[in-house]
mmCIF file of C-alpha atoms in Angstrom:
data_model
loop_
_atom_site.group_PDB
_atom_site.id
_atom_site.type_symbol
_atom_site.label_atom_id
_atom_site.label_comp_id
_atom_site.label_asym_id
_atom_site.label_seq_id
_atom_site.Cartn_x
_atom_site.Cartn_y
_atom_site.Cartn_z
ATOM 1 C CA MET Y 11 0.024 0.007 0.013
ATOM 2 C CA ASN Y 12 1.485 3.368 -1.000
ATOM 3 C CA TRP Y 13 1.253 6.604 0.991
ATOM 4 C CA GLN Y 14 -1.794 7.992 -0.823
ATOM 5 C CA GLN Y 15 -3.688 4.740 -0.334
ATOM 6 C CA SER Y 16 -2.789 4.644 3.336
ATOM 7 C CA PHE Y 17 -3.918 8.261 3.763
ATOM 8 C CA ASP Y 18 -7.199 7.649 1.955
ATOM 9 C CA GLU Y 19 -7.903 4.493 3.928
ATOM 10 C CA ALA Y 20 -7.587 6.344 7.203
ATOM 11 C CA VAL Y 21 -9.744 9.237 5.941
ATOM 12 C CA GLU Y 22 -12.409 6.866 4.550
ATOM 13 C CA ALA Y 23 -12.671 5.025 7.869
ATOM 14 C CA HIS Y 24 -12.840 8.279 9.818
ATOM 15 C CA LEU Y 25 -15.514 9.901 7.610
ATOM 16 C CA SER Y 26 -17.642 6.754 7.655
ATOM 17 C CA GLU Y 27 -18.235 7.446 11.343
ATOM 18 C CA LEU Y 28 -19.777 10.847 10.688
ATOM 19 C CA GLU Y 29 -23.515 10.805 11.160
ATOM 20 C CA GLN Y 30 -25.690 11.412 8.102
ATOM 21 C CA GLN Y 31 -27.565 14.104 10.022
ATOM 22 C CA LYS Y 32 -24.356 16.091 10.330
ATOM 23 C CA LYS Y 33 -23.699 15.773 6.581
ATOM 24 C CA ASP Y 34 -27.229 16.907 5.834
ATOM 25 C CA GLU Y 35 -26.821 19.943 8.060
ATOM 26 C CA LEU Y 36 -23.601 20.901 6.333
ATOM 27 C CA ARG Y 37 -25.211 20.459 2.875
ATOM 28 C CA LEU Y 38 -28.188 22.626 3.826
ATOM 29 C CA ALA Y 39 -25.990 25.344 5.334
ATOM 30 C CA PHE Y 40 -23.737 25.443 2.259
ATOM 31 C CA GLY Y 41 -26.747 25.580 -0.012
ATOM 32 C CA GLU Y 42 -28.094 28.568 1.892
ATOM 33 C CA ARG Y 43 -24.934 30.638 2.285
ATOM 34 C CA ASP Y 44 -22.356 29.274 -0.206
ATOM 35 C CA MET Y 45 -20.046 28.969 2.832
ATOM 36 C CA VAL Y 46 -19.948 26.465 5.703
ATOM 37 C CA VAL Y 47 -17.626 25.882 8.608
ATOM 38 C CA PHE Y 48 -16.920 22.390 10.017
ATOM 39 C CA ASP Y 49 -14.341 20.310 11.873
ATOM 40 C CA GLY Y 50 -13.463 16.678 12.201
ATOM 41 C CA LEU Y 51 -12.596 16.256 8.540
ATOM 42 C CA LEU Y 52 -9.404 14.274 9.376
ATOM 43 C CA PRO Y 53 -8.478 11.805 12.061
ATOM 44 C CA GLU Y 54 -6.647 13.572 14.892
ATOM 45 C CA ARG Y 55 -3.216 12.165 14.001
ATOM 46 C CA LEU Y 56 -3.455 13.246 10.306
ATOM 47 C CA ARG Y 57 -4.831 16.623 11.326
ATOM 48 C CA ASP Y 58 -1.946 17.300 13.669
ATOM 49 C CA GLU Y 59 0.660 16.073 11.182
ATOM 50 C CA MET Y 60 -0.721 18.211 8.366
ATOM 51 C CA GLN Y 61 -0.863 21.302 10.533
ATOM 52 C CA GLU Y 62 2.766 20.732 11.684
ATOM 53 C CA GLU Y 63 3.782 20.234 8.092
ATOM 54 C CA ALA Y 64 2.234 23.550 7.086
ATOM 55 C CA LEU Y 65 4.105 25.408 9.817
ATOM 56 C CA ARG Y 66 7.388 23.737 8.891
ATOM 57 C CA LEU Y 67 6.987 24.531 5.183
ATOM 58 C CA LEU Y 68 6.096 28.100 6.005
ATOM 59 C CA ARG Y 69 9.226 28.498 8.121
ATOM 60 C CA GLN Y 70 11.503 26.885 5.528
ATOM 61 C CA HIS Y 71 9.946 28.138 2.243
ATOM 62 C CA GLY Y 72 7.694 31.041 3.111
ATOM 63 C CA ARG Y 73 8.131 34.424 1.541
ATOM 64 C CA ARG Y 74 6.812 37.861 2.383
ATOM 65 C CA ARG Y 75 4.100 39.315 0.069
ATOM 66 C CA GLU Y 76 3.243 42.984 0.128
ATOM 67 C CA LEU Y 77 1.292 44.273 -2.882
ATOM 68 C CA HIS Y 78 -1.968 45.651 -4.137
ATOM 69 C CA ILE Y 79 -4.074 43.948 -6.792
ATOM 70 C CA GLN Y 80 -5.426 46.247 -9.491
ATOM 71 C CA GLU Y 81 -7.975 43.675 -10.750
ATOM 72 C CA THR Y 82 -9.886 44.007 -7.453
ATOM 73 C CA GLY Y 83 -9.736 47.736 -6.880
ATOM 74 C CA ASN Y 84 -6.136 47.807 -5.553
ATOM 75 C CA THR Y 85 -7.027 45.719 -2.545
ATOM 76 C CA PRO Y 86 -3.981 44.776 -0.397
ATOM 77 C CA ARG Y 87 -2.197 41.473 0.088
ATOM 78 C CA TYR Y 88 0.075 41.539 3.152
ATOM 79 C CA PHE Y 89 1.094 38.138 4.413
ATOM 80 C CA ASN Y 90 3.757 35.432 4.394
ATOM 81 C CA SER Y 91 3.180 32.407 2.235
ATOM 82 C CA ALA Y 92 4.569 29.197 0.781
ATOM 83 C CA GLY Y 93 3.548 28.153 -2.715
ATOM 84 C CA ARG Y 94 2.366 25.004 -4.375
ATOM 85 C CA GLN Y 95 5.777 24.044 -5.814
ATOM 86 C CA ALA Y 96 7.580 24.067 -2.471
ATOM 87 C CA ILE Y 97 4.698 22.216 -0.822
ATOM 88 C CA ALA Y 98 4.621 19.537 -3.565
ATOM 89 C CA GLU Y 99 8.404 19.029 -3.362
ATOM 90 C CA HIS Y 100 8.815 19.065 0.419
ATOM 91 C CA GLY Y 101 5.347 18.151 1.798
ATOM 92 C CA ARG Y 102 3.536 14.893 2.242
ATOM 93 C CA TYR Y 103 0.249 15.391 4.060
ATOM 94 C CA ILE Y 104 -0.948 18.521 2.176
ATOM 95 C CA PRO Y 105 -0.532 16.988 -1.307
ATOM 96 C CA ALA Y 106 -2.177 13.801 -0.062
ATOM 97 C CA PHE Y 107 -5.144 15.729 1.267
ATOM 98 C CA PHE Y 108 -5.628 17.539 -2.070
ATOM 99 C CA ALA Y 109 -5.440 14.273 -4.017
ATOM 100 C CA SER Y 110 -7.677 12.350 -1.644
ATOM 101 C CA GLU Y 111 -10.753 10.824 -3.287
ATOM 102 C CA PRO Y 112 -12.587 10.327 0.083
ATOM 103 C CA ILE Y 113 -12.094 14.040 0.773
ATOM 104 C CA LYS Y 114 -13.468 15.028 -2.649
ATOM 105 C CA ARG Y 115 -16.469 12.652 -2.242
ATOM 106 C CA PHE Y 116 -17.229 14.144 1.151
ATOM 107 C CA LEU Y 117 -17.085 17.696 -0.216
ATOM 108 C CA ALA Y 118 -19.312 16.666 -3.112
ATOM 109 C CA GLU Y 119 -21.914 15.495 -0.526
ATOM 110 C CA ILE Y 120 -21.872 18.991 0.983
ATOM 111 C CA ASN Y 121 -22.198 20.416 -2.491
ATOM 112 C CA ALA Y 122 -25.554 18.680 -3.088
ATOM 113 C CA GLY Y 123 -23.891 15.752 -4.801
ATOM 114 C CA LYS Y 124 -22.126 17.804 -7.452
ATOM 115 C CA PRO Y 125 -18.423 16.804 -7.839
ATOM 116 C CA LEU Y 126 -15.370 18.918 -7.099
ATOM 117 C CA PHE Y 127 -12.319 18.526 -9.318
ATOM 118 C CA PRO Y 128 -8.671 19.391 -9.025
ATOM 119 C CA VAL Y 129 -8.061 22.769 -10.618
ATOM 120 C CA PRO Y 130 -6.491 22.694 -14.058
ATOM 121 C CA TYR Y 131 -3.814 25.174 -12.973
ATOM 122 C CA GLU Y 132 -1.150 23.784 -10.675
ATOM 123 C CA PRO Y 133 -0.103 27.028 -8.842
ATOM 124 C CA GLU Y 134 -3.644 27.254 -7.376
ATOM 125 C CA GLU Y 135 -3.918 23.676 -6.123
ATOM 126 C CA TYR Y 136 -2.753 24.450 -2.578
ATOM 127 C CA ILE Y 137 -0.828 27.235 -0.842
ATOM 128 C CA ILE Y 138 -0.074 28.248 2.753
ATOM 129 C CA ASN Y 139 -0.811 31.861 3.877
ATOM 130 C CA SER Y 140 0.015 33.421 7.214
ATOM 131 C CA GLN Y 141 -0.977 36.788 8.669
ATOM 132 C CA GLN Y 142 1.665 37.351 11.340
ATOM 133 C CA ALA Y 143 2.381 41.089 11.492
ATOM 134 C CA MET Y 144 0.070 43.837 12.719
ATOM 135 C CA GLY Y 145 -2.041 44.999 9.788
ATOM 136 C CA ASP Y 146 -1.549 41.842 7.709
ATOM 137 C CA THR Y 147 -4.601 41.216 5.538
ATOM 138 C CA HIS Y 148 -5.783 39.283 2.506
ATOM 139 C CA GLY Y 149 -7.859 41.966 0.885
ATOM 140 C CA TRP Y 150 -11.228 41.825 -0.852
ATOM 141 C CA HIS Y 151 -11.301 39.514 -3.837
ATOM 142 C CA TRP Y 152 -13.007 36.778 -5.732
ATOM 143 C CA ASP Y 153 -11.229 33.525 -6.688
ATOM 144 C CA ASP Y 154 -10.617 32.289 -10.196
ATOM 145 C CA TYR Y 155 -12.152 28.833 -9.559
ATOM 146 C CA THR Y 156 -15.428 27.878 -7.887
ATOM 147 C CA PHE Y 157 -14.430 26.215 -4.631
ATOM 148 C CA ALA Y 158 -11.949 27.025 -1.850
ATOM 149 C CA LEU Y 159 -11.454 24.840 1.190
ATOM 150 C CA ILE Y 160 -9.465 26.730 3.826
ATOM 151 C CA TRP Y 161 -7.936 24.883 6.752
ATOM 152 C CA ILE Y 162 -7.129 26.919 9.888
ATOM 153 C CA VAL Y 163 -3.728 25.916 11.097
ATOM 154 C CA GLU Y 164 -3.340 28.882 13.515
ATOM 155 C CA ALA Y 165 -6.212 31.106 14.620
ATOM 156 C CA PRO Y 166 -5.835 34.633 16.005
ATOM 157 C CA ALA Y 167 -6.798 35.378 19.585
ATOM 158 C CA GLU Y 168 -10.281 36.679 20.053
ATOM 159 C CA GLY Y 169 -10.483 40.388 19.347
ATOM 160 C CA GLU Y 170 -7.289 40.504 17.300
ATOM 161 C CA GLY Y 171 -8.848 40.679 13.875
ATOM 162 C CA ALA Y 172 -8.203 38.361 10.909
ATOM 163 C CA LEU Y 173 -11.913 37.563 10.583
ATOM 164 C CA VAL Y 174 -13.374 35.965 7.522
ATOM 165 C CA GLU Y 175 -15.658 38.619 5.892
ATOM 166 C CA TYR Y 176 -17.760 37.610 2.933
ATOM 167 C CA ILE Y 177 -20.648 38.537 0.619
ATOM 168 C CA PRO Y 178 -22.023 35.535 -1.244
ATOM 169 C CA ARG Y 179 -23.687 35.434 -4.668
ATOM 170 C CA THR Y 180 -21.854 38.435 -6.099
ATOM 171 C CA GLU Y 181 -20.154 38.882 -9.452
ATOM 172 C CA TRP Y 182 -16.636 40.062 -10.205
ATOM 173 C CA ASP Y 183 -17.000 42.849 -12.775
ATOM 174 C CA ARG Y 184 -13.692 42.510 -14.553
ATOM 175 C CA ASP Y 185 -14.624 45.414 -16.818
ATOM 176 C CA ASP Y 186 -14.708 47.807 -13.896
ATOM 177 C CA LYS Y 187 -11.582 46.919 -11.932
ATOM 178 C CA ALA Y 188 -11.395 50.181 -10.026
ATOM 179 C CA ASN Y 189 -14.925 49.982 -8.601
ATOM 180 C CA CYS Y 190 -15.870 46.281 -8.714
ATOM 181 C CA VAL Y 191 -15.343 45.712 -5.014
ATOM 182 C CA GLN Y 192 -16.637 49.004 -3.677
ATOM 183 C CA LYS Y 193 -19.924 48.670 -5.594
ATOM 184 C CA ILE Y 194 -20.638 45.404 -3.865
ATOM 185 C CA LEU Y 195 -19.640 46.665 -0.426
ATOM 186 C CA GLU Y 196 -21.959 49.639 -0.743
ATOM 187 C CA SER Y 197 -24.966 47.587 -1.836
ATOM 188 C CA HIS Y 198 -24.685 44.366 0.206
ATOM 189 C CA GLU Y 199 -24.486 43.301 3.849
ATOM 190 C CA THR Y 200 -21.171 41.742 4.922
ATOM 191 C CA SER Y 201 -21.093 38.601 7.084
ATOM 192 C CA ARG Y 202 -18.213 38.058 9.487
ATOM 193 C CA VAL Y 203 -17.015 34.942 11.263
ATOM 194 C CA CYS Y 204 -14.031 33.913 13.408
ATOM 195 C CA ILE Y 205 -13.050 30.317 12.732
ATOM 196 C CA PRO Y 206 -11.140 28.293 15.347
ATOM 197 C CA GLN Y 207 -7.861 26.439 14.878
ATOM 198 C CA GLY Y 208 -8.362 22.961 13.472
ATOM 199 C CA HIS Y 209 -11.571 23.841 11.690
ATOM 200 C CA CYS Y 210 -11.999 24.493 7.980
ATOM 201 C CA TYR Y 211 -14.511 26.148 5.707
ATOM 202 C CA LEU Y 212 -15.794 25.486 2.223
ATOM 203 C CA MET Y 213 -16.692 28.456 0.084
ATOM 204 C CA LYS Y 214 -17.991 29.129 -3.401
ATOM 205 C CA ALA Y 215 -15.180 31.538 -3.793
ATOM 206 C CA ASN Y 216 -15.591 32.682 -7.386
ATOM 207 C CA THR Y 217 -19.058 34.134 -6.585
ATOM 208 C CA THR Y 218 -18.371 35.183 -3.005
ATOM 209 C CA LEU Y 219 -16.573 38.498 -2.421
ATOM 210 C CA HIS Y 220 -14.395 37.812 0.591
ATOM 211 C CA ARG Y 221 -11.351 38.989 2.562
ATOM 212 C CA ILE Y 222 -9.492 38.321 5.795
ATOM 213 C CA SER Y 223 -9.661 41.497 7.857
ATOM 214 C CA PRO Y 224 -6.427 43.065 9.140
ATOM 215 C CA LEU Y 225 -4.655 41.426 12.045
ATOM 216 C CA THR Y 226 -4.815 43.831 14.993
ATOM 217 C CA GLY Y 227 -2.830 41.922 17.627
ATOM 218 C CA SER Y 228 0.297 39.876 18.121
ATOM 219 C CA SER Y 229 -1.199 36.472 17.345
ATOM 220 C CA ARG Y 230 -1.196 34.797 13.945
ATOM 221 C CA ARG Y 231 -3.603 33.381 11.389
ATOM 222 C CA THR Y 232 -2.147 30.603 9.260
ATOM 223 C CA VAL Y 233 -4.149 28.629 6.743
ATOM 224 C CA ILE Y 234 -3.822 25.974 4.047
ATOM 225 C CA VAL Y 235 -5.867 26.960 1.015
ATOM 226 C CA PHE Y 236 -7.033 24.127 -1.264
ATOM 227 C CA THR Y 237 -8.711 25.056 -4.547
ATOM 228 C CA TYR Y 238 -11.164 22.912 -6.521
ATOM 229 C CA ALA Y 239 -12.962 23.357 -9.813
ATOM 230 C CA SER Y 240 -16.548 22.797 -10.766
ATOM 231 C CA GLU Y 241 -17.595 21.183 -14.054
ATOM 232 C CA GLU Y 242 -18.539 24.655 -15.303
ATOM 233 C CA ASP Y 243 -15.049 25.926 -14.694
ATOM 234 C CA PHE Y 244 -13.718 23.696 -17.507
ATOM 235 C CA GLN Y 245 -15.983 25.441 -19.988
ATOM 236 C CA LYS Y 246 -14.683 28.894 -19.108
ATOM 237 C CA ASP Y 247 -11.722 30.870 -20.327
ATOM 238 C CA ILE Y 248 -10.221 31.518 -16.857
ATOM 239 C CA SER Y 249 -7.260 33.875 -16.573
ATOM 240 C CA HIS Y 250 -4.924 33.982 -13.585
ATOM 241 C CA GLU Y 251 -3.739 37.611 -13.390
ATOM 242 C CA THR Y 252 -4.006 37.995 -9.620
ATOM 243 C CA MET Y 253 -2.334 34.676 -8.907
ATOM 244 C CA GLU Y 254 0.430 35.471 -11.259
ATOM 245 C CA GLN Y 255 1.085 38.764 -9.553
ATOM 246 C CA ILE Y 256 1.272 37.263 -6.099
ATOM 247 C CA TRP Y 257 3.288 34.186 -7.127
ATOM 248 C CA GLU Y 258 5.247 35.558 -10.072
ATOM 249 C CA ASN Y 259 8.619 34.224 -9.001
ATOM 250 C CA GLU Y 260 7.393 30.803 -7.986
ATOM 251 C CA ILE Y 261 5.324 30.332 -11.183
ATOM 252 C CA LYS Y 262 8.318 31.396 -13.320
ATOM 253 C CA SER Y 263 10.601 29.003 -11.397
ATOM 254 C CA GLY Y 264 8.172 26.154 -11.935
ATOM 255 C CA GLN Y 265 7.903 26.857 -15.657
ATOM 256 C CA GLU Y 266 11.690 26.891 -15.946
ATOM 257 C CA ALA Y 267 11.980 23.610 -14.108
ATOM 258 C CA ILE Y 268 9.473 21.990 -16.486
ATOM 259 C CA ALA Y 269 11.342 23.390 -19.502
ATOM 260 C CA ALA Y 270 14.656 22.100 -18.151
ATOM 261 C CA SER Y 271 13.211 18.634 -17.642
ATOM 262 C CA GLY Y 272 11.892 18.549 -21.182
ATOM 263 C CA SER Y 273 8.341 17.786 -20.017
#
């Protein structure tokens, strides 16, 4: 049995113990809000190992990001992060989680039986982000692909900011970059939630305007972001301008590595 099979077997056994009523509650909540928070997705040992791996990779391969994204009205991105390439090369648990069929089947149950697929763009498969300095924020934006599953590795202390703020069922007006965010903020109510360490949340992130509010204290918020595609995503011409701005060096390095290998 290889590593992926061993991981999946443990996850399958764990998820089989989850009561159907709980799954139904998650499905209904996600259908109502396009966002749902839950815990217990992994056995305790795998959960702890994956979280430790994320912190190790962030220490060893994380880089500081400080920029503003024009495509979403110059909203800020201030955080430390480790990209997909470093995680794939030096990680074990995070890549196994993303590739796990039992995980994808469980998420499909929450999504009213509709499947989730690996995104067809490697740099967005999984990343690690960490707000760890006063004022760090992941500013207002929409994602390129439909689904984001965000795992909370470290949660800020209560009252120290870094809340998930979101407005579901909104549209990214790419023809009005300067005002696309502000128009939504002025015409919709914003929901806010603080999510504990060890929990995760599933979001329809391409139609939910969302941000992580500025960190206001000395604690940290560290997450693993997994991105999945819907069937509809494969029929769209999806560009990756914002991702390519944030991860320019890593994406270029990955492309050079592929070219050098002759793949």
